[in-house]
Structures are given as C-alpha cells and as structure tokens.
Amino acid sequence: MRIFVCVKAVPDTAARIKVDKDGSHIDPSGVKFVLGPYDARAVAKAISLKEAAGDGAEVIAVSAGGTKGERDAKKRLKDALALGADRGILIPDDGCENRDPLEVAKALAAAIKAEGEFSLVLLGRTAVDDQAMSVGPMLGALLGAPCVTDAVGLEIAGGKATVTRAAEGRQQTVELTLPAVVSGQRDLAEEKYPKLKEILKAGKKPIADFAYAWTDGGYTVTALEPPPEPVAGKIVGEGPDAVPELFNLLQNEAKKLSF
Amino acid sequence: MSEFVGADFFELDHLFSDEERAIRDSARDWVDRELIDSRLIEEHHRAGTFPKQLAKQLGEMGYLGVTIPEEYGCAGLNYTGYGLIMQELERGDSGLRSFCSVQSSLCMFPIYTFGTEEQKRRYLPKMAAGEVIGCFGLSEPDHGSDPSGMETKATPDGDGWILNGTKRWITNGSIADIAIVWARTPDGIRGFIVPTDSPGFSAPLIPGKFSLRASVTSELIMEDVKLGPEALLPETTGLKSALMCLSSARFGIAWGVVGSMMAVFDEALRYLQSRTQFDKPLASFQLMQRKLVHMHTELTKAQLVSYHLGRLKDAGKAKHYHISFGKRNNCWAAREVAKLGRELLGANGVCDEYQVMRHLMNIESVYTYEGTHEIHTLVLGEHLTGFPAYRG
Ligand SMILES: Cc1cc2nc3c(=O)[nH]c(=O)nc-3n(C[C@H](O)[C@H](O)[C@H](O)COP(=O)(O)OP(=O)(O)OC[C@H]3O[C@@H](n4cnc5c(N)ncnc54)[C@H](O)[C@@H]3O)c2cc1C
C-alpha cells in the first residue's frame, strides 16, 4: 500500500498576522510557520493505516511551497517525516502564498502520478491560512479518483476505503474504491507528537525535489485585509422574558432566522 | 494548543538547528497538552504527588537519558538539545524537570560513565523507557553542601558489600526502583547501584514540602543492606565522580529555569495587558513596566547564558566553573522573575489557577539543590582568585 499525504506550511494559528506593504501578502517577519494542523492529523492517520497494513506499506509526504526563510516547505516535510512518514517530495514554489489552488492541485497530481501507483491520497480538510478547501476535491478530479472531504473516520479493507464524514447534522458513511482521495477533519486521528528519536531519524530520510512549471492560472489575489472588527454584543434582557426580543432581533436585524 | 509562543528577544531562534527547534517545539506541545491544558500539574501540585504515569510517556517521547548513545535505547542527542528539552519541561513544572534531571544526569549518566557493560545493558534501556526509575543519594541529614563528610558506609563483605547510612532530600526516592548511592569505602567514596527492594532499604517520603510539590522527595534508610559485587559502579573514584554527575544535572538546570522564567513572564505580561485598574490597563503603568522590563532583561540574559553554555558543552569546552556560572546566575534570575511575576498578578498571583506562585515556590528548591547559590559563588570565587574559601 502506498499512501501520499499532502501537507502545507502555514502560519502558526497563534501568530499575529500583519498584511505586507503591497496589500496582498502577509508580512512573514516574525511569523512562525508550522505543519497545517489538519495536515498533521492526516499524517497521523496515514501512519496508523501503514502500521495496520504491515510490511511494505509506504507513506510519502508531498508539499508544494516556499524554500526560503520560515516559509520553508522542506522544514514542514521534515515535521511529517518526524511523525513517521517514510520520505518526502518537495515541489518548490516561492510564489506559493497566493497560488491558484487549481495549480497547486495540478502540481501535486503531477508529482503523485510521477511516482506511479498509489492507494490513497490524504489531505487536511483545509489549509488554515487561506482556507481555500479546494485542493483536495480538485486533486481527486485530476487523479481520476473518487474523493470525499471532511472525513472523521477512515478504514481500509479489501481494496476499499470506508470513510465516515461529518456532514451537516449527521454522520455519513461512504465507501470508496481505491485508489481514492480523502480530506480529513481534526477527528480523523489523534494528535501525535514527534518523538525525539523520530525527529533525529527524520533528518536522514530522503526528500526529493519535483519540479513543476508554475503558471498564474486564472486566479489572482488582489487584496488582503484583516478581518472586520467584531461588532460589540448586546444584552436584550434576562430569562424567558428576553426570548421574544431575541427572536425579533435574530429574525429581523441579524437575519439569521427565517421561517 | 496553548497560546504560549516563547520568548526570543535577541533572535536566538535561528541559531538553533532545525532539528533542535523541532525537538523544542514538540516538547512544548507535549507539555502544553499533557501537563498544562489537562491541568494535571495543578492536581498533583495540590495533592503533593508526582504524576507517575508520565514516567513512561517521557520515555516514549525519548526525554530520558537523551545524550546517551542509541545502542542503550537513548537518542544520542547533543547537550543543547538536552537543554532545550529541560527548558520546555520546566516551563511546565520544575518538579517534572527534576524527575528527568535525576533520571538522566544523576542516574543514567553515572551508569553510562562509571558502569560495566553489563550494568549499562541491564539498566539503561529500561530507564530510557521510563520502566525503571532511579534516584541519586548523595546528601545526608548532616552533610549537604559539604558531602565530603558523608557518613554512609559500604563495608566489604566477601565479594560484596554491606551498606549502612541515611540519605536525605532524595528526589524520586520513594518511587525509585534503583538508587545510585554514594558511600565511604576503604578506597574512598564510591557509587553503588542499590535495588530499592533490597532487604534493609527503605525510602520514606519527606512530607510537608512547600516547594516542588509535584516531585517526590524522600529519605533513604539503609540498615545492613547486603549488596553483591555487581552493585559497585567500578569506575567511580572518589567524590569527584559524584560531582561529574552533578555537573551534567546543573547544566540542565541552567536551561530548565529559563523555561520557568518564560512561563512566569508570559503569564504576567498577558495579565497586565488584560487587567484594568484606575481605568487603564495595568500594563500602561510605569511601575508595572519597570518590573516587566527587569523580568524580561533577566530572562533574556539567562537565555543567552544557557545558549552559550550549550554550545560550549557541545564543543567539549564547558568547565565546571562555566556550569556553576549558569546554575548560579539563572537560578537567581528565575527566583527574581518568579517573585516579581507573583507581585504583578496581585491576589490572583497567590492562587493555583495561575502558575506564578507554583514557579516561585519551586524555584526555592532549585536555588538550593545541586549546590546552593553560595556554593556556586565559592566555586567561582576559587576560579577567579585561586583561593578555595569553602571552609571560611
Ligand atoms: C527538593 C529537593 C530535592 C533534592 N534532591 C536531592 C537529590 O536527589 N539527591 C541529593 O543528594 N540531594 C538532594 N537535595 C539536597 C540538596 O542538594 C541540598 O539541600 C543542598 O546541597 C544544600 O544542603 P543542605 O540543605 O544540607 O544545606 P546546608 O549545606 O546546611 O546549607 C545551609 C545554608 O548554608 C549555606 N552554606 C553552606 N556552606 C556554606 C559556606 N561554606 N559558605 C557560605 N554559605 C554556606 C548554604 O548556601 C545554605 O544557605 C535536594 C534538596 C531539595 C530541597
């Protein structure tokens, strides 16, 4: 079994993001980049699938991203290797920040196809920086493989993947014929900490470069702004007496309720 | 994940290798989740107990005996990496760091350095896994700063030994499977590996500590404990062998207390920014800023000291007086920072919902053990002047 996990270097969620002078990029100075938290769970899942499958299974981490400074995808591939992936593939892209997600999916698909066979591609449901949520499904299409998003459970048996998905207000179980592409929620796997010996071993695992001829695609980020300041809350009363007014405001002012 | 982001005023971060940073970050996340966010440390600090389940977890993460080579089940890490792990553990709690210091520097290190191949194979892998816990018995009720006066005796008995004496203030004592005990023999002071289930050996807990409450501190009572020849650490030759272990542990302490300072400073800064008095954030008052700046300055200087000490040790150039400098300066600074941090939090600063007072109380032990501040002053005094002044 061969499992690919796509991972991205993203700013630490605790980092305070500032917009660069050009108005469409973040100012990376002082920002710490980490392995995407959903991606980390996808790696953890891939490792447990590999362990369950036994001998011969391989986990390959793939990342398209920067090669300089903190936004260095190679470092984040090392994180994936320290979690237990066997080897890495880096698709260098120093213009990665506002890259067209379709281009990213094409690059990942090309790198994966170049490796030949695969059983499964795992990704996080979204990268926590741009929250595009689109690379997973597009990758599925490009690889011609069935794809589900937001998996919270995944089992492999008899050439099939059984995926549990968190859908709105319900849990769905989907069966996919392998090879397949699955993007995962946090609950897909428990968080793993890179263990000391694994971190040291990761330094010796191979990371190969895969060159991709990037184009701008049909996608341009024209502005980046901090989110609007949250509006101050309002207390409309106390206890059951407040309910009618609350309904009124939710329905007519916030327009969050409709009947 | 906690919001703790560390302190790096002088941009030391890029001086660490990617590997060192990855090791630190992983330890940081582990401490956040297992110790702080889970409130495990609060619970054990209140109860005055060591979270013993962490021993195996520490082993799994690879944090025990990190500098010992892989063939004994350890990681063969450099000393800077060891320091960074100690820093992160002590950001959680000095008791947790003490557990690791004792296991790694005071027990595994002497077995590795002074032991036979058989002793190494027998103990080190299990100790690295946290399955066998060690303690280190040097101090005695009447011999603390001056262990050369120790009364514990190992008398030759056939091809083995009979051990008699009392050790006091022994970290991990009551939870240990083996004790590294230093005792007087006809050939001077030597070290022994003593299984704690040996007849005549007991390790009662010392109750009522205000400090390092999440760490076990005990007495070791040895009454005619019979030991085989395999108990002796054959390469130990006098008190200086014990002092070599202490040197390694003190190095870890110099790093560890930086973690304590980071925790206190981070908590104090957040508190001052969020709390308002006299219609203004506390952080906007000059008197508050003065205290914060003092804390931050001492923290930053201590970081520079531990960083440099780490590189010196990795280059094989760290002398015992360099390590005394690090232990002395950084523990003093941590005590200063904890005291001010506690002040800054007002009444909240005396409550265990916040960390500052726990760190403040812990530092009193850290300031005292492994050579008190005065003893390291005397080490440095001797280095500078050539006059040993320990006896006045
Ligand atoms: C929580 C805790 C854990 C410990 N764990 C261990 C352990 O695992 N193993 C172990 O062997 N020991 C351990 N110790 C013991 C520790 O190392 C000793 O407490 C320390 O060495 C000081 O000895 P003492 O307490 O007997 O104080 P003393 O030596 O009696 O000192 C009392 C005071 O006199 C000062 N003083 C002493 N001599 C001089 C001098 N010449 N000039 C000026 N001032 C001087 C000291 O600085 C101190 O302020 C632990 C202690 C604590 C508190």
mmCIF file of N, CA, C and O in Angstrom, chain A residues 122-206:
data_model
loop_
_atom_site.group_PDB
_atom_site.id
_atom_site.type_symbol
_atom_site.label_atom_id
_atom_site.label_comp_id
_atom_site.label_asym_id
_atom_site.label_seq_id
_atom_site.Cartn_x
_atom_site.Cartn_y
_atom_site.Cartn_z
ATOM 1 N N LEU A 122 -4.144 11.399 1.183
ATOM 2 C CA LEU A 122 -4.800 12.069 2.307
ATOM 3 C C LEU A 122 -4.383 13.528 2.335
ATOM 4 O O LEU A 122 -3.237 13.853 2.016
ATOM 5 N N LEU A 123 -5.322 14.385 2.739
ATOM 6 C CA LEU A 123 -5.013 15.802 2.933
ATOM 7 C C LEU A 123 -5.800 16.284 4.146
ATOM 8 O O LEU A 123 -6.763 15.637 4.570
ATOM 9 N N GLY A 124 -5.401 17.433 4.672
ATOM 10 C CA GLY A 124 -6.234 18.097 5.663
ATOM 11 C C GLY A 124 -7.430 18.704 4.952
ATOM 12 O O GLY A 124 -7.371 18.973 3.754
ATOM 13 N N ARG A 125 -8.534 18.934 5.678
ATOM 14 C CA ARG A 125 -9.732 19.472 5.025
ATOM 15 C C ARG A 125 -9.471 20.860 4.452
ATOM 16 O O ARG A 125 -10.045 21.265 3.463
ATOM 17 N N THR A 126 -8.568 21.593 5.092
ATOM 18 C CA THR A 126 -8.267 22.931 4.603
ATOM 19 C C THR A 126 -6.907 23.350 5.132
ATOM 20 O O THR A 126 -6.440 22.807 6.119
ATOM 21 N N ALA A 127 -6.278 24.279 4.438
ATOM 22 C CA ALA A 127 -5.075 24.893 4.995
ATOM 23 C C ALA A 127 -5.558 26.066 5.826
ATOM 24 O O ALA A 127 -6.369 26.861 5.344
ATOM 25 N N VAL A 128 -5.075 26.154 7.052
ATOM 26 C CA VAL A 128 -5.655 27.157 7.948
ATOM 27 C C VAL A 128 -5.256 28.589 7.599
ATOM 28 O O VAL A 128 -5.711 29.520 8.234
ATOM 29 N N ASP A 129 -4.428 28.777 6.574
ATOM 30 C CA ASP A 129 -4.120 30.169 6.208
ATOM 31 C C ASP A 129 -5.141 30.731 5.211
ATOM 32 O O ASP A 129 -5.916 31.607 5.537
ATOM 33 N N ASP A 130 -5.209 30.165 3.999
ATOM 34 C CA ASP A 130 -6.154 30.746 3.041
ATOM 35 C C ASP A 130 -7.529 30.080 3.067
ATOM 36 O O ASP A 130 -8.471 30.581 2.452
ATOM 37 N N GLN A 131 -7.651 28.967 3.770
ATOM 38 C CA GLN A 131 -8.949 28.300 3.928
ATOM 39 C C GLN A 131 -9.644 28.052 2.597
ATOM 40 O O GLN A 131 -10.860 28.173 2.500
ATOM 41 N N ALA A 132 -8.872 27.711 1.565
ATOM 42 C CA ALA A 132 -9.498 27.555 0.247
ATOM 43 C C ALA A 132 -10.339 26.277 0.166
ATOM 44 O O ALA A 132 -11.340 26.223 -0.534
ATOM 45 N N MET A 133 -9.958 25.242 0.841
ATOM 46 C CA MET A 133 -10.705 23.975 0.909
ATOM 47 C C MET A 133 -10.921 23.329 -0.442
ATOM 48 O O MET A 133 -11.844 22.533 -0.603
ATOM 49 N N SER A 134 -10.127 23.702 -1.418
ATOM 50 C CA SER A 134 -10.452 23.218 -2.754
ATOM 51 C C SER A 134 -9.431 22.243 -3.324
ATOM 52 O O SER A 134 -9.727 21.526 -4.271
ATOM 53 N N VAL A 135 -8.237 22.203 -2.741
ATOM 54 C CA VAL A 135 -7.192 21.379 -3.353
ATOM 55 C C VAL A 135 -7.571 19.896 -3.324
ATOM 56 O O VAL A 135 -7.382 19.183 -4.315
ATOM 57 N N GLY A 136 -8.145 19.427 -2.212
ATOM 58 C CA GLY A 136 -8.500 18.012 -2.099
ATOM 59 C C GLY A 136 -9.406 17.551 -3.223
ATOM 60 O O GLY A 136 -9.044 16.660 -4.012
ATOM 61 N N PRO A 137 -10.600 18.151 -3.357
ATOM 62 C CA PRO A 137 -11.515 17.728 -4.418
ATOM 63 C C PRO A 137 -10.928 17.874 -5.821
ATOM 64 O O PRO A 137 -11.110 17.006 -6.680
ATOM 65 N N MET A 138 -10.177 18.963 -6.061
ATOM 66 C CA MET A 138 -9.600 19.133 -7.404
ATOM 67 C C MET A 138 -8.560 18.057 -7.686
ATOM 68 O O MET A 138 -8.459 17.549 -8.803
ATOM 69 N N LEU A 139 -7.810 17.703 -6.632
ATOM 70 C CA LEU A 139 -6.805 16.650 -6.792
ATOM 71 C C LEU A 139 -7.484 15.329 -7.141
ATOM 72 O O LEU A 139 -7.010 14.583 -8.014
ATOM 73 N N GLY A 140 -8.618 15.063 -6.479
ATOM 74 C CA GLY A 140 -9.379 13.853 -6.794
ATOM 75 C C GLY A 140 -9.743 13.822 -8.272
ATOM 76 O O GLY A 140 -9.550 12.814 -8.963
ATOM 77 N N ALA A 141 -10.245 14.959 -8.760
ATOM 78 C CA ALA A 141 -10.655 15.028 -10.165
ATOM 79 C C ALA A 141 -9.460 14.820 -11.090
ATOM 80 O O ALA A 141 -9.516 14.065 -12.068
ATOM 81 N N LEU A 142 -8.355 15.483 -10.771
ATOM 82 C CA LEU A 142 -7.176 15.389 -11.633
ATOM 83 C C LEU A 142 -6.580 13.987 -11.646
ATOM 84 O O LEU A 142 -6.025 13.548 -12.644
ATOM 85 N N LEU A 143 -6.698 13.298 -10.534
ATOM 86 C CA LEU A 143 -6.166 11.935 -10.478
ATOM 87 C C LEU A 143 -7.206 10.919 -10.952
ATOM 88 O O LEU A 143 -6.938 9.725 -11.013
ATOM 89 N N GLY A 144 -8.407 11.390 -11.252
ATOM 90 C CA GLY A 144 -9.478 10.499 -11.689
ATOM 91 C C GLY A 144 -9.867 9.502 -10.605
ATOM 92 O O GLY A 144 -10.220 8.356 -10.874
ATOM 93 N N ALA A 145 -9.785 9.940 -9.349
ATOM 94 C CA ALA A 145 -10.069 9.037 -8.231
ATOM 95 C C ALA A 145 -11.255 9.571 -7.439
ATOM 96 O O ALA A 145 -11.443 10.784 -7.349
ATOM 97 N N PRO A 146 -12.062 8.680 -6.861
ATOM 98 C CA PRO A 146 -13.163 9.157 -6.024
ATOM 99 C C PRO A 146 -12.618 9.929 -4.821
ATOM 100 O O PRO A 146 -11.537 9.605 -4.324
ATOM 101 N N CYS A 147 -13.376 10.922 -4.407
ATOM 102 C CA CYS A 147 -12.871 11.808 -3.351
ATOM 103 C C CYS A 147 -13.978 12.139 -2.369
ATOM 104 O O CYS A 147 -15.112 12.402 -2.783
ATOM 105 N N VAL A 148 -13.670 12.109 -1.080
ATOM 106 C CA VAL A 148 -14.590 12.684 -0.094
ATOM 107 C C VAL A 148 -13.835 13.661 0.787
ATOM 108 O O VAL A 148 -12.624 13.539 0.989
ATOM 109 N N THR A 149 -14.594 14.616 1.306
ATOM 110 C CA THR A 149 -14.000 15.645 2.160
ATOM 111 C C THR A 149 -14.468 15.459 3.600
ATOM 112 O O THR A 149 -15.424 14.738 3.863
ATOM 113 N N ASP A 150 -13.772 16.114 4.500
ATOM 114 C CA ASP A 150 -14.185 16.180 5.910
ATOM 115 C C ASP A 150 -14.336 14.827 6.587
ATOM 116 O O ASP A 150 -15.264 14.621 7.379
ATOM 117 N N ALA A 151 -13.417 13.927 6.303
ATOM 118 C CA ALA A 151 -13.505 12.609 6.934
ATOM 119 C C ALA A 151 -13.179 12.708 8.421
ATOM 120 O O ALA A 151 -12.283 13.438 8.830
ATOM 121 N N VAL A 152 -13.955 11.964 9.224
ATOM 122 C CA VAL A 152 -13.617 11.850 10.649
ATOM 123 C C VAL A 152 -13.220 10.412 10.996
ATOM 124 O O VAL A 152 -12.747 10.139 12.091
ATOM 125 N N GLY A 153 -13.449 9.516 10.040
ATOM 126 C CA GLY A 153 -13.042 8.127 10.259
ATOM 127 C C GLY A 153 -12.657 7.524 8.921
ATOM 128 O O GLY A 153 -13.197 7.934 7.879
ATOM 129 N N LEU A 154 -11.711 6.600 8.928
ATOM 130 C CA LEU A 154 -11.259 6.007 7.670
ATOM 131 C C LEU A 154 -10.693 4.630 7.955
ATOM 132 O O LEU A 154 -9.811 4.472 8.802
ATOM 133 N N GLU A 155 -11.255 3.641 7.261
ATOM 134 C CA GLU A 155 -10.683 2.309 7.380
ATOM 135 C C GLU A 155 -10.462 1.731 6.002
ATOM 136 O O GLU A 155 -11.204 2.035 5.069
ATOM 137 N N ILE A 156 -9.436 0.893 5.900
ATOM 138 C CA ILE A 156 -9.112 0.308 4.607
ATOM 139 C C ILE A 156 -9.219 -1.201 4.727
ATOM 140 O O ILE A 156 -8.674 -1.784 5.675
ATOM 141 N N ALA A 157 -9.959 -1.804 3.823
ATOM 142 C CA ALA A 157 -10.019 -3.272 3.785
ATOM 143 C C ALA A 157 -10.467 -3.705 2.408
ATOM 144 O O ALA A 157 -11.356 -3.060 1.808
ATOM 145 N N GLY A 158 -9.850 -4.756 1.906
ATOM 146 C CA GLY A 158 -10.260 -5.360 0.641
ATOM 147 C C GLY A 158 -10.348 -4.379 -0.513
ATOM 148 O O GLY A 158 -11.328 -4.378 -1.251
ATOM 149 N N GLY A 159 -9.353 -3.537 -0.653
ATOM 150 C CA GLY A 159 -9.316 -2.619 -1.781
ATOM 151 C C GLY A 159 -10.328 -1.483 -1.696
ATOM 152 O O GLY A 159 -10.564 -0.772 -2.670
ATOM 153 N N LYS A 160 -10.937 -1.332 -0.524
ATOM 154 C CA LYS A 160 -11.909 -0.244 -0.365
ATOM 155 C C LYS A 160 -11.576 0.594 0.863
ATOM 156 O O LYS A 160 -11.001 0.084 1.826
ATOM 157 N N ALA A 161 -11.955 1.868 0.773
ATOM 158 C CA ALA A 161 -11.831 2.733 1.942
ATOM 159 C C ALA A 161 -13.233 3.022 2.451
ATOM 160 O O ALA A 161 -14.108 3.399 1.671
ATOM 161 N N THR A 162 -13.449 2.797 3.736
ATOM 162 C CA THR A 162 -14.734 3.171 4.330
ATOM 163 C C THR A 162 -14.513 4.447 5.122
ATOM 164 O O THR A 162 -13.725 4.483 6.065
ATOM 165 N N VAL A 163 -15.196 5.491 4.677
ATOM 166 C CA VAL A 163 -14.941 6.813 5.234
ATOM 167 C C VAL A 163 -16.181 7.292 5.981
ATOM 168 O O VAL A 163 -17.294 7.222 5.459
ATOM 169 N N THR A 164 -15.979 7.760 7.198
ATOM 170 C CA THR A 164 -17.070 8.413 7.920
ATOM 171 C C THR A 164 -16.862 9.911 7.773
ATOM 172 O O THR A 164 -15.755 10.407 7.959
ATOM 173 N N ARG A 165 -17.956 10.590 7.400
ATOM 174 C CA ARG A 165 -17.864 12.031 7.172
ATOM 175 C C ARG A 165 -18.753 12.768 8.142
ATOM 176 O O ARG A 165 -19.863 12.322 8.430
ATOM 177 N N ALA A 166 -18.267 13.915 8.576
ATOM 178 C CA ALA A 166 -19.117 14.785 9.374
ATOM 179 C C ALA A 166 -19.860 15.674 8.397
ATOM 180 O O ALA A 166 -19.298 16.612 7.855
ATOM 181 N N ALA A 167 -21.125 15.358 8.122
ATOM 182 C CA ALA A 167 -21.942 16.223 7.278
ATOM 183 C C ALA A 167 -22.811 17.070 8.202
ATOM 184 O O ALA A 167 -22.804 16.880 9.408
ATOM 185 N N GLU A 168 -23.513 18.022 7.636
ATOM 186 C CA GLU A 168 -24.327 18.919 8.455
ATOM 187 C C GLU A 168 -25.376 18.127 9.244
ATOM 188 O O GLU A 168 -26.248 17.493 8.661
ATOM 189 N N GLY A 169 -25.239 18.114 10.547
ATOM 190 C CA GLY A 169 -26.250 17.489 11.394
ATOM 191 C C GLY A 169 -26.349 15.977 11.282
ATOM 192 O O GLY A 169 -27.332 15.391 11.733
ATOM 193 N N ARG A 170 -25.423 15.348 10.631
ATOM 194 C CA ARG A 170 -25.487 13.881 10.546
ATOM 195 C C ARG A 170 -24.095 13.341 10.248
ATOM 196 O O ARG A 170 -23.189 14.093 9.893
ATOM 197 N N GLN A 171 -23.968 12.054 10.391
ATOM 198 C CA GLN A 171 -22.698 11.413 10.058
ATOM 199 C C GLN A 171 -22.955 10.462 8.896
ATOM 200 O O GLN A 171 -23.877 9.663 8.934
ATOM 201 N N GLN A 172 -22.111 10.575 7.878
ATOM 202 C CA GLN A 172 -22.348 9.799 6.676
ATOM 203 C C GLN A 172 -21.227 8.771 6.522
ATOM 204 O O GLN A 172 -20.081 9.078 6.827
ATOM 205 N N THR A 173 -21.576 7.585 6.058
ATOM 206 C CA THR A 173 -20.524 6.609 5.782
ATOM 207 C C THR A 173 -20.472 6.356 4.280
ATOM 208 O O THR A 173 -21.506 6.112 3.651
ATOM 209 N N VAL A 174 -19.289 6.471 3.725
ATOM 210 C CA VAL A 174 -19.135 6.373 2.279
ATOM 211 C C VAL A 174 -18.083 5.307 1.985
ATOM 212 O O VAL A 174 -17.061 5.242 2.669
ATOM 213 N N GLU A 175 -18.363 4.491 0.988
ATOM 214 C CA GLU A 175 -17.366 3.503 0.606
ATOM 215 C C GLU A 175 -16.727 3.936 -0.709
ATOM 216 O O GLU A 175 -17.437 4.271 -1.656
ATOM 217 N N LEU A 176 -15.423 3.938 -0.756
ATOM 218 C CA LEU A 176 -14.712 4.347 -1.967
ATOM 219 C C LEU A 176 -13.851 3.193 -2.457
ATOM 220 O O LEU A 176 -13.237 2.494 -1.648
ATOM 221 N N THR A 177 -13.806 3.022 -3.773
ATOM 222 C CA THR A 177 -12.888 2.030 -4.320
ATOM 223 C C THR A 177 -11.514 2.676 -4.440
ATOM 224 O O THR A 177 -11.401 3.816 -4.925
ATOM 225 N N LEU A 178 -10.515 1.976 -3.997
ATOM 226 C CA LEU A 178 -9.155 2.529 -4.078
ATOM 227 C C LEU A 178 -8.639 2.460 -5.514
ATOM 228 O O LEU A 178 -9.046 1.563 -6.243
ATOM 229 N N PRO A 179 -7.788 3.338 -5.944
ATOM 230 C CA PRO A 179 -7.236 4.466 -5.193
ATOM 231 C C PRO A 179 -8.256 5.590 -4.985
ATOM 232 O O PRO A 179 -9.131 5.793 -5.841
ATOM 233 N N ALA A 180 -8.108 6.319 -3.882
ATOM 234 C CA ALA A 180 -9.063 7.370 -3.547
ATOM 235 C C ALA A 180 -8.340 8.549 -2.895
ATOM 236 O O ALA A 180 -7.185 8.435 -2.484
ATOM 237 N N VAL A 181 -9.068 9.658 -2.861
ATOM 238 C CA VAL A 181 -8.535 10.877 -2.242
ATOM 239 C C VAL A 181 -9.469 11.266 -1.097
ATOM 240 O O VAL A 181 -10.684 11.333 -1.295
ATOM 241 N N VAL A 182 -8.898 11.496 0.086
ATOM 242 C CA VAL A 182 -9.726 11.798 1.259
ATOM 243 C C VAL A 182 -9.139 13.003 1.981
ATOM 244 O O VAL A 182 -7.947 13.018 2.304
ATOM 245 N N SER A 183 -9.983 14.007 2.232
ATOM 246 C CA SER A 183 -9.519 15.105 3.076
ATOM 247 C C SER A 183 -10.125 14.931 4.454
ATOM 248 O O SER A 183 -11.263 14.498 4.595
ATOM 249 N N GLY A 184 -9.326 15.244 5.484
ATOM 250 C CA GLY A 184 -9.737 14.888 6.838
ATOM 251 C C GLY A 184 -9.975 16.061 7.759
ATOM 252 O O GLY A 184 -9.363 17.119 7.632
ATOM 253 N N GLN A 185 -10.884 15.825 8.697
ATOM 254 C CA GLN A 185 -11.147 16.723 9.819
ATOM 255 C C GLN A 185 -10.104 16.480 10.904
ATOM 256 O O GLN A 185 -9.360 15.505 10.848
ATOM 257 N N ARG A 186 -10.157 17.290 11.943
ATOM 258 C CA ARG A 186 -9.277 17.062 13.104
ATOM 259 C C ARG A 186 -9.459 15.665 13.682
ATOM 260 O O ARG A 186 -8.513 15.013 14.073
ATOM 261 N N ASP A 187 -10.718 15.245 13.754
ATOM 262 C CA ASP A 187 -11.009 13.979 14.431
ATOM 263 C C ASP A 187 -10.590 12.753 13.634
ATOM 264 O O ASP A 187 -10.792 11.632 14.086
ATOM 265 N N LEU A 188 -10.030 12.964 12.456
ATOM 266 C CA LEU A 188 -9.603 11.815 11.657
ATOM 267 C C LEU A 188 -8.583 10.968 12.422
ATOM 268 O O LEU A 188 -8.547 9.751 12.312
ATOM 269 N N ALA A 189 -7.742 11.633 13.212
ATOM 270 C CA ALA A 189 -6.742 10.895 14.002
ATOM 271 C C ALA A 189 -6.425 11.717 15.234
ATOM 272 O O ALA A 189 -6.648 12.928 15.254
ATOM 273 N N GLU A 190 -5.889 11.056 16.236
ATOM 274 C CA GLU A 190 -5.439 11.791 17.415
ATOM 275 C C GLU A 190 -4.150 12.512 17.087
ATOM 276 O O GLU A 190 -3.355 12.043 16.273
ATOM 277 N N GLU A 191 -3.953 13.642 17.762
ATOM 278 C CA GLU A 191 -2.717 14.375 17.547
ATOM 279 C C GLU A 191 -1.526 13.510 17.974
ATOM 280 O O GLU A 191 -1.574 12.837 18.996
ATOM 281 N N LYS A 192 -0.487 13.510 17.146
ATOM 282 C CA LYS A 192 0.740 12.802 17.515
ATOM 283 C C LYS A 192 1.827 13.835 17.772
ATOM 284 O O LYS A 192 1.883 14.850 17.083
ATOM 285 N N TYR A 193 2.675 13.570 18.736
ATOM 286 C CA TYR A 193 3.831 14.446 18.937
ATOM 287 C C TYR A 193 5.031 13.787 18.294
ATOM 288 O O TYR A 193 5.242 12.597 18.487
ATOM 289 N N PRO A 194 5.821 14.554 17.553
ATOM 290 C CA PRO A 194 7.052 13.955 17.034
ATOM 291 C C PRO A 194 7.948 13.554 18.205
ATOM 292 O O PRO A 194 8.245 14.366 19.068
ATOM 293 N N LYS A 195 8.321 12.289 18.248
ATOM 294 C CA LYS A 195 9.182 11.814 19.329
ATOM 295 C C LYS A 195 10.627 12.132 18.998
ATOM 296 O O LYS A 195 11.005 12.213 17.825
ATOM 297 N N LEU A 196 11.409 12.280 20.054
ATOM 298 C CA LEU A 196 12.802 12.689 19.881
ATOM 299 C C LEU A 196 13.544 11.831 18.847
ATOM 300 O O LEU A 196 14.158 12.350 17.923
ATOM 301 N N LYS A 197 13.440 10.514 19.000
ATOM 302 C CA LYS A 197 14.202 9.665 18.079
ATOM 303 C C LYS A 197 13.693 9.787 16.652
ATOM 304 O O LYS A 197 14.461 9.677 15.696
ATOM 305 N N GLU A 198 12.388 9.995 16.513
ATOM 306 C CA GLU A 198 11.814 10.144 15.172
ATOM 307 C C GLU A 198 12.292 11.451 14.531
ATOM 308 O O GLU A 198 12.510 11.510 13.321
ATOM 309 N N ILE A 199 12.423 12.486 15.350
ATOM 310 C CA ILE A 199 12.918 13.766 14.814
ATOM 311 C C ILE A 199 14.350 13.574 14.305
ATOM 312 O O ILE A 199 14.713 14.038 13.226
ATOM 313 N N LEU A 200 15.146 12.855 15.092
ATOM 314 C CA LEU A 200 16.537 12.640 14.679
ATOM 315 C C LEU A 200 16.600 11.760 13.422
ATOM 316 O O LEU A 200 17.398 11.988 12.530
ATOM 317 N N LYS A 201 15.703 10.765 13.373
ATOM 318 C CA LYS A 201 15.662 9.881 12.194
ATOM 319 C C LYS A 201 15.220 10.652 10.951
ATOM 320 O O LYS A 201 15.697 10.402 9.845
ATOM 321 N N ALA A 202 14.290 11.585 11.157
ATOM 322 C CA ALA A 202 13.738 12.336 10.027
ATOM 323 C C ALA A 202 14.838 13.055 9.261
ATOM 324 O O ALA A 202 14.766 13.213 8.039
ATOM 325 N N GLY A 203 15.878 13.479 9.991
ATOM 326 C CA GLY A 203 16.989 14.175 9.357
ATOM 327 C C GLY A 203 17.665 13.312 8.296
ATOM 328 O O GLY A 203 18.310 13.826 7.386
ATOM 329 N N LYS A 204 17.516 11.987 8.427
ATOM 330 C CA LYS A 204 18.203 11.086 7.496
ATOM 331 C C LYS A 204 17.277 10.549 6.411
ATOM 332 O O LYS A 204 17.710 9.845 5.512
ATOM 333 N N LYS A 205 15.982 10.861 6.505
ATOM 334 C CA LYS A 205 15.063 10.345 5.482
ATOM 335 C C LYS A 205 15.137 11.239 4.247
ATOM 336 O O LYS A 205 15.334 12.448 4.360
ATOM 337 N N PRO A 206 14.961 10.646 3.059
ATOM 338 C CA PRO A 206 15.141 11.444 1.836
ATOM 339 C C PRO A 206 13.956 12.376 1.533
ATOM 340 O O PRO A 206 12.803 12.024 1.781
#
